Amino acid sequence: MSRREGLEISAACAEAVALADVDVIAAYPITPQTHIVEHLARKVADGLLDAEYILAESEHSAMSCCIGSSAAGARTFTATAGPGLALMSEMLFVASGLRLPVVMALVNRTLSSPLSIWGDQSDVMSVRDCGWIVFFAENGQEVFDMTIQAFRIAEDERVLFPAMVCLDGFHLSHLVEPVEILDREEVDSFLPPYNPKYRLDPHNPTTMGAFAPPEFFSEIKKRQDEELRSSYHVILEVWGEWEKRFGRSYAPLSQYRSEDAEVILLMAGAFAGTARLAIDRLREKGLRVGLASLKLWRPFPREYLVDALGRAEVVCVVDRALSVGGAGGPIANELRAAFHDVADCPRVVSFVAGLSGRDIMVEGFMEMMEKALSYARDEEMPYYEMYGVRE
Amino acid sequence: MSNLQGWKDINHACMVFHPGNASEYHTGDWRSMRPVIDREKCIKCRICWAFCPDAAVRIGENGEYHIDYDYCKGCGICAYECPREAIEMIEEC
């Protein structure tokens, strides 16, 4: 039987990894991810988890270890944050190109400079095109659930892609919340042992990571792209099974009071929890507003977003990442692109807020939604706006 | 290009299931200059054979030297090293 427990969310993540019975954990500790790997290191040291724990000398090496162990057929996990992700970025592309189902917890932390240990989503957005499946969790239960789901999805023979679960640095990683922890039998019934279709085997030699000349490279990337896109259907299928077994439903968007909404607030991660309160307050004032919390970033759920958000008048996107010198927040940008050939589509208003751990309060979300409506109606919309920045 | 695989036929993750097949890839396609041996001048000293970075200088059954153009990339080291100036680099057309 599952048990409900008050846990730091990093510990809940580690519980999920242990229940997934991983074979190899290779990581380099970095704030605010450290607690996850500390919990796992302790489990291995105490004999509670039969896995190799590799303390790598850098994140580049950590991901390289993950690639090697996954290629050898081991269920493999790592965790990192912000600058650590940046350092492993070269190898992220390799893991995806080699189609290795490594699972990573990415504890979102901002990229320097200025030096900052606090959270935002600039790290994951910097590796937007690395070819991993990317999930965003909003609370501790989602971190636990998505971590187990990630192994099942990544290892599915129709998928075979690495997957990362994003959780906000500190706002999730260091928060204590009640989390329903599944028991061993429940996890085993959902997640079979990893039985790799392809792996390095001295008795059956194969080459992984071969050189490809220009006349083959594009075809190889085309196949990678098509197959990452089609993993979408497997993700939905696995989420459906999860709901049937454990009663918690997952979808590319978690929506709140958005059915008849004129203004839908779209964002990813923990701050959507606060945003729900802002929706209630604005509804009390008579404004038809709703929330869509993004759970799946890659493969990009374009049709789902167009369908779910298309009826609104305005989509107010709050990105916790700044594309410096770019064309707006990353999620807003991709949503605009998704709508580009859709007639009568909503106006997409782009706010960049909550950088480097700065809180967005209920009033902040209320103000952004009211501003978004007025920008859209007055047609004096800035391309994007950094919200709450002092003049 | 027409006889090359399309994207659906490429192996999963570009994996190679039959090791040792690099020889099937003819790197001689890269060549822009072609070495040509003048057999009259050649003294069969093996300098070109020793220096060739692609092992593309071959010695035939009768001891004659020739270039394996399937793998010769046209680097010109053989022509540079030849003590008898018996190898000429000619532009590929």
Short mmCIF file of C-alpha atoms in Angstrom, two decimals, chain A residues 128 266 297 300 302 305-306 309 314-319 323 326-343 345-352 372 375-376 380-385:
data_model
loop_
_atom_site.label_atom_id
_atom_site.label_comp_id
_atom_site.label_asym_id
_atom_site.label_seq_id
_atom_site.Cartn_x
_atom_site.Cartn_y
_atom_site.Cartn_z
CA ARG A 128 15.77 23.59 -25.51
CA LEU A 266 0.14 29.91 -19.22
CA TRP A 297 7.67 20.90 -23.06
CA PHE A 300 6.23 20.22 -27.95
CA ARG A 302 1.55 22.03 -30.41
CA LEU A 305 -1.97 23.82 -26.95
CA VAL A 306 -3.72 25.24 -29.99
CA LEU A 309 -5.91 27.69 -25.60
CA VAL A 314 -5.72 36.39 -24.62
CA VAL A 315 -3.04 33.99 -23.47
CA CYS A 316 -0.87 35.64 -20.86
CA VAL A 317 2.41 33.72 -20.79
CA VAL A 318 4.67 34.13 -17.80
CA ASP A 319 8.15 32.85 -18.58
CA SER A 323 15.94 35.28 -23.97
CA GLY A 326 15.68 37.78 -28.20
CA ALA A 327 12.04 37.84 -29.19
CA GLY A 328 10.26 37.30 -25.86
CA GLY A 329 9.91 34.55 -23.29
CA PRO A 330 10.68 31.07 -24.64
CA ILE A 331 7.26 29.56 -23.94
CA ALA A 332 5.49 32.65 -25.30
CA ASN A 333 7.61 32.49 -28.41
CA GLU A 334 6.81 28.90 -29.16
CA LEU A 335 3.13 29.49 -28.47
CA ARG A 336 3.12 32.38 -30.93
CA ALA A 337 4.78 30.14 -33.47
CA ALA A 338 2.19 27.42 -32.77
CA PHE A 339 -0.60 29.87 -33.52
CA HIS A 340 1.00 31.45 -36.57
CA ASP A 341 -1.28 29.78 -39.13
CA VAL A 342 -4.37 29.54 -36.92
CA ALA A 343 -7.17 31.93 -37.81
CA CYS A 345 -6.15 32.85 -32.56
CA PRO A 346 -5.68 34.52 -29.16
CA ARG A 347 -3.29 37.39 -28.63
CA VAL A 348 -0.22 36.06 -26.87
CA VAL A 349 1.15 38.48 -24.29
CA SER A 350 4.63 37.67 -23.05
CA PHE A 351 5.82 38.48 -19.55
CA VAL A 352 9.20 37.56 -18.16
CA ALA A 372 -2.49 41.36 -20.70
CA TYR A 375 -2.69 45.23 -23.96
CA ALA A 376 -4.68 42.89 -26.16
CA GLU A 380 -0.65 48.55 -27.68
CA MET A 381 1.09 45.37 -26.80
CA PRO A 382 4.80 45.37 -26.04
CA TYR A 383 6.64 42.54 -27.72
CA TYR A 384 7.43 41.30 -24.25
CA GLU A 385 7.68 42.85 -20.83
#
